Structures are given as C-alpha cells and as structure tokens.
Coordinates of C-alpha atoms and ligand atoms in Angstrom, one line a residue:
X1 CA 28.7 128.2 119.6
X2 CA 30.2 126.0 122.8
X3 CA 32.6 127.5 124.8
X4 CA 32.4 124.8 127.4
X5 CA 36.3 123.4 127.5
X6 CA 37.5 120.1 126.5
X7 CA 38.9 117.9 129.1
X8 CA 42.2 116.5 127.8
X9 CA 44.0 113.3 130.9
X10 CA 47.5 111.2 130.3
X11 CA 49.4 109.8 133.1
X12 CA 52.0 112.8 132.2
X13 CA 53.3 115.3 130.3
X14 CA 53.0 112.3 126.6
X15 CA 49.5 114.1 126.1
X16 CA 50.9 117.4 125.9
X17 CA 51.6 116.4 121.9
X18 CA 48.1 115.5 121.8
X19 CA 47.3 118.9 123.3
X20 CA 49.6 120.7 120.6
X21 CA 47.6 118.9 117.7
X22 CA 44.5 119.2 118.8
X23 CA 44.8 123.2 119.5
X24 CA 46.8 123.3 116.1
X25 CA 43.6 121.7 114.7
X26 CA 41.7 124.5 117.2
X27 CA 42.8 127.0 118.6
X28 CA 39.3 128.8 119.4
X29 CA 38.3 125.5 121.7
X30 CA 39.1 126.0 126.0
X31 CA 40.8 123.5 127.5
X32 CA 42.0 121.9 130.7
X33 CA 44.6 119.2 130.5
X34 CA 45.0 117.2 133.9
X35 CA 48.7 115.5 134.2
X36 CA 48.0 112.9 136.6
X37 CA 52.2 112.6 137.1
X38 CA 51.8 111.4 140.8
X39 CA 50.2 107.4 139.0
X40 CA 52.9 107.8 136.4
X41 CA 53.1 104.9 134.6
X42 CA 49.9 103.2 133.8
X43 CA 51.5 100.8 131.5
X44 CA 52.4 98.8 134.6
X45 CA 49.3 99.1 136.6
X46 CA 46.1 96.0 136.0
X47 CA 43.1 96.6 134.3
X48 CA 41.0 97.6 136.9
X49 CA 44.4 100.1 138.7
X50 CA 43.9 102.1 135.1
X51 CA 39.7 102.4 134.9
X52 CA 40.0 103.5 138.9
X53 CA 42.3 106.2 137.4
X54 CA 40.9 106.9 134.5
X55 CA 37.0 106.6 136.4
X56 CA 39.3 110.0 138.7
X57 CA 40.2 111.6 136.1
X58 CA 37.1 111.8 133.7
X59 CA 34.9 113.0 136.7
X60 CA 37.2 115.7 137.3
X61 CA 37.2 116.6 134.1
X62 CA 33.4 116.9 134.4
X63 CA 33.2 118.7 137.5
X64 CA 35.0 121.4 135.1
X65 CA 32.2 121.1 132.4
X66 CA 33.9 119.7 130.1
X67 CA 31.7 119.1 126.9
X68 CA 34.2 116.2 125.4
X69 CA 37.1 114.0 126.9
X70 CA 40.6 113.0 125.2
X71 CA 41.9 110.1 126.8
X72 CA 45.7 111.0 125.6
X73 CA 47.3 107.8 126.4
X74 CA 47.0 104.9 124.4
X75 CA 47.5 102.6 127.9
X76 CA 44.3 104.3 129.5
X77 CA 41.7 104.3 126.1
X78 CA 43.1 100.5 125.5
X79 CA 42.2 99.5 128.8
X80 CA 39.5 101.7 130.3
X81 CA 37.9 103.5 127.4
X82 CA 34.9 101.1 126.6
X83 CA 34.0 101.7 130.8
X84 CA 34.1 105.3 130.3
X85 CA 32.2 105.7 127.7
X86 CA 29.2 102.7 128.6
X87 CA 29.6 105.2 131.9
X88 CA 29.4 109.1 131.1
X89 CA 27.2 111.0 128.5
X90 CA 30.1 113.4 127.6
X91 CA 31.7 111.8 123.5
X92 CA 35.0 110.0 124.7
X93 CA 37.9 110.7 122.2
X94 CA 41.0 107.4 122.6
X95 CA 44.2 107.1 120.7
X96 CA 44.8 103.6 119.9
X97 CA 48.6 102.5 118.5
X98 CA 48.3 102.9 114.3
X99 CA 48.0 99.9 113.4
X100 CA 46.4 99.4 110.4
X101 CA 47.9 102.0 108.1
X102 CA 52.0 99.6 108.5
X103 CA 49.9 96.9 108.0
X104 CA 48.6 98.0 105.3
X105 CA 51.8 99.5 103.6
X106 CA 54.6 97.0 104.1
X107 CA 56.8 96.2 101.6
X108 CA 59.1 93.7 104.3
X109 CA 56.1 92.2 106.3
X110 CA 57.3 93.4 109.1
X111 CA 56.4 95.7 111.7
X112 CA 57.6 97.1 114.8
X113 CA 55.2 98.6 117.6
X114 CA 56.8 100.3 120.7
X115 CA 54.2 100.7 123.6
X116 CA 54.0 100.0 127.5
X117 CA 53.2 97.2 128.7
X118 CA 49.1 97.4 129.5
X119 CA 48.7 98.6 125.8
X120 CA 50.0 95.5 124.5
X121 CA 49.0 92.9 126.6
X122 CA 45.1 95.4 126.4
X123 CA 42.4 93.3 124.6
X124 CA 41.3 96.5 121.7
X125 CA 45.5 95.8 121.0
X126 CA 44.9 92.5 119.8
X127 CA 41.4 93.0 118.8
X128 CA 43.0 94.9 116.5
X129 CA 46.4 93.5 115.2
X130 CA 44.7 90.3 114.7
X131 CA 42.2 92.0 111.8
X132 CA 45.5 93.4 110.6
X133 CA 48.3 91.3 111.1
X134 CA 47.6 89.2 108.5
X135 CA 51.3 87.4 106.9
X136 CA 52.8 89.6 108.3
X137 CA 55.6 89.9 111.0
X138 CA 54.1 92.2 114.2
X139 CA 57.3 93.3 116.6
X140 CA 56.0 93.8 119.7
X141 CA 58.2 95.8 122.5
X142 CA 58.2 97.6 125.2
X143 CA 58.8 100.6 126.0
X144 CA 59.9 99.8 129.8
X145 CA 61.4 102.8 131.5
X146 CA 60.9 104.9 128.8
X147 CA 58.1 106.7 130.4
X148 CA 59.9 107.6 133.8
X149 CA 62.7 109.2 132.2
X150 CA 60.0 111.3 130.3
X151 CA 58.3 112.3 133.2
X152 CA 62.1 113.7 134.8
X153 CA 62.5 115.5 131.7
X154 CA 65.9 113.4 130.1
X155 CA 63.7 113.2 126.8
X156 CA 67.2 113.4 125.0
X157 CA 68.9 112.0 128.1
X158 CA 72.4 109.6 127.0
X159 CA 70.0 107.2 129.3
X160 CA 67.5 107.2 127.5
X161 CA 69.7 107.0 123.5
X162 CA 70.6 103.4 125.3
X163 CA 67.3 102.8 126.4
X164 CA 66.0 102.6 123.3
X165 CA 68.8 101.7 121.2
X166 CA 68.0 98.6 123.3
X167 CA 64.1 97.9 122.3
X168 CA 64.7 99.3 117.9
X169 CA 67.5 95.9 117.9
X170 CA 64.9 93.3 117.8
X171 CA 62.5 95.8 115.5
X172 CA 66.0 96.1 112.9
X173 CA 67.0 92.2 112.9
X174 CA 63.0 91.7 112.1
X175 CA 63.8 94.3 109.3
X176 CA 60.9 96.7 110.2
X177 CA 60.2 99.1 107.4
X178 CA 57.4 100.6 109.5
X179 CA 57.1 101.5 113.1
X180 CA 53.8 102.4 115.0
X181 CA 53.9 104.6 117.9
X182 CA 51.9 103.2 120.4
X183 CA 52.3 105.7 123.8
X184 CA 51.8 109.3 123.7
X185 CA 55.1 110.2 125.5
X186 CA 57.2 108.5 123.2
X187 CA 56.1 111.3 120.3
X188 CA 58.8 113.6 121.7
X189 CA 61.2 110.6 120.8
X190 CA 61.4 111.8 117.3
X191 CA 64.7 113.2 117.5
X192 CA 66.4 109.8 118.6
X193 CA 64.0 107.0 117.0
X194 CA 65.1 109.2 113.5
X195 CA 68.9 108.8 114.5
X196 CA 69.6 104.7 115.7
X197 CA 66.6 103.9 113.4
X198 CA 68.0 102.8 109.2
X199 CA 66.5 105.4 107.2
X200 CA 63.7 103.1 105.3
X201 CA 61.8 102.5 108.8
X202 CA 58.9 105.0 109.0
X203 CA 57.1 106.4 111.6
X204 CA 53.8 106.3 112.5
X205 CA 52.0 108.4 115.3
X206 CA 48.2 108.8 115.8
X207 CA 48.0 112.9 117.1
X208 CA 47.0 113.9 113.6
X209 CA 44.3 112.0 113.4
X210 CA 42.6 111.9 116.5
X211 CA 43.3 116.6 116.3
X212 CA 40.9 115.5 113.5
X213 CA 38.7 113.5 114.5
X214 CA 37.7 115.3 117.8
X215 CA 37.1 118.3 114.9
X216 CA 34.3 115.9 113.9
X217 CA 32.7 115.2 116.5
X218 CA 32.9 118.5 118.2
X219 CA 30.7 119.3 114.6
X220 CA 28.6 116.2 114.8
X221 CA 27.4 117.4 118.6
X222 CA 27.1 120.8 117.5
X223 CA 30.2 122.2 120.0
X224 CA 32.7 123.6 118.1
X225 CA 33.4 126.7 119.9
X226 CA 33.4 129.2 117.4
X227 CA 34.0 132.8 119.0
X228 CA 37.5 134.4 118.4
X229 CA 38.1 135.0 122.2
X230 CA 42.2 134.2 123.2
X231 CA 41.2 131.2 124.1
X232 CA 42.2 129.7 127.7
X233 CA 44.0 126.9 127.9
X234 CA 44.7 125.1 131.9
X235 CA 47.3 122.4 132.2
X236 CA 46.8 120.9 136.7
X237 CA 49.8 118.7 137.0
X238 CA 49.4 117.0 141.0
X239 CA 54.1 116.1 140.5
X240 CA 55.8 119.1 139.5
X241 CA 55.1 121.5 138.1
X242 CA 58.9 122.1 135.7
X243 CA 58.4 119.2 133.0
X244 CA 55.1 119.6 132.2
X245 CA 56.0 123.1 131.3
X246 CA 59.8 123.0 129.7
X247 CA 57.7 120.5 127.0
X248 CA 55.0 123.4 126.7
X249 CA 57.9 125.8 126.9
X250 CA 56.9 128.1 128.4
X251 CA 53.7 128.9 126.7
X252 CA 50.7 127.7 128.6
X253 CA 49.5 128.3 132.8
X254 CA 50.0 126.0 134.7
X255 CA 49.5 124.6 137.8
X256 CA 49.9 121.7 140.5
X257 CA 46.3 120.4 141.5
X258 CA 46.2 117.5 143.9
X259 CA 43.8 115.7 142.2
Ligands
DGL1 N1 51.3 108.4 127.9 C1 50.4 107.1 128.1 C2 50.6 106.3 126.9 O1 50.3 107.0 126.3 C3 52.0 106.7 128.9 C4 51.8 105.1 129.4 C5 51.8 104.7 131.2 O2 51.9 106.0 131.1 O3 53.1 103.8 131.0 O4 50.4 105.2 126.1

C-alpha cells in the first residue's frame, strides 16, 4: 500500500488527456499535475531547453514526494526521458507517437503522424520510424500553431478548424488510412478530426496504453495505492487557471503556482 502521489507533467494542459485515462484506470491514486503553460509550446524549443524544463518539472514533483513520474508530453519524452531515467531513481513513464500499430495495420501503405517539430526531429522518433516504416509511406506533419490555440482555450474554434484542414491535406492527398496523434494536446481535437478526415481513416492515440503501462509498473514495484480513501488529485499551472479548469470540467482542484 503506497499513498505517495503519481507526478505528471506536460508543457501545458494537453497531458490532462493522459491524467483522465490514469484516473479512470487507477481511481485510488493520488496525483499532482504540473501544467508548464508559461513555457508552452515545448515543440519549437531546442533539445537542451526541453531537457532543462523537464528537469525543473521533475525536481518539483520529486520535492512533493512523487513515487513515479509520467512525462505526459511526447515532445519532452522523445527529447528528455532518457536523460531523466539516467539521472533520477523513480520510474518514468513517457509517451511517444504509436507508429507501430499504424504501420502494421495499414492497407493503403500510407500513415500520417501529426506531432510537434521537437518530436518529429528527435532521435527517438527517428529510431522508431526507421524500425517500422519499411515499405510504407510515413507522412510527418508538424502541427504548427495547434498547441498555442489549445492553450488559449480555442479547441473547437473556426481558427482551429482552418489550421487543421491545412495540416491534414497532405495526408489526405497521400491516401493515409491511419493518423497517429503524436501530442497529448491533440486528443482534444478528436471531434474536429473525425469531421475533417475521410471516414476510413482511423485515429491512434496512446493515452489508454500509457495508463495500462503505469498500472503495470506500479504493480511490479509494489507501489499501487490500495486504500479506499478518496484520492487527492491536484493540478498546478504557472499561468491562469481558467483554461485548465475548463478542460477538467471543474472537477478537480486547480491552483496557480510559480514553478
Ligand atoms: N503536449 C505536448 C506534446 O505531447 C505539447 C508539446 C508542445 O508544448 O509543443 O508533445
């Protein structure tokens, strides 16, 4: 029985899509979420900047006694998770674009990846793509401008729809049948994506897989919280609390914190 919190961080509010999966699968677990919205987007920063921000977030979560850290950001995972794992003792769970299931199941031999520049240019992403993309076309699209709009609370705005139309067109032209979402913010675009993509295109999001992995690692390390006490799920943002609170539908405690 371990009541220490799970620590979760992202460049902003996108990682709440991962939190929701974790909370659904592990409802007893306490958690602390850091939305580093002040420094969003991470996607256009250098690898070293992304590592430095990930260190800052990790050290804050460790100072709060977290037992495991979820890097709920593809950009931070692909650029910084190996550094974090080699530096700190707690287990780290990251998230990467799920290329494998798309590449294995495509019938049109063309798949699309929508992610940030930081993710698409990382060594880890290149290694995974090289491993699975044999004989298929991988259309990589930088989701330029999407994260800032989501951070402004404009998930389903006309501006977002126009931007998405632009980003999706090269993939539609290439006749993709799978779209891999490579950014935790993009999960919130699901309704618009379903509207804009041809019906046969399947969308792959790895949130649930990440939550299952967290459960397995906690179990393996005997870190699961088996008490029946109502958990405490805290959210901290270093910008205003409104958008974070909205995306959580007002169900959790959201506080401003200068970190
Ligand atoms: N949620 C982050 C990700 O999964 C967004 C990156 C950014 O801030 O650009 O990549």
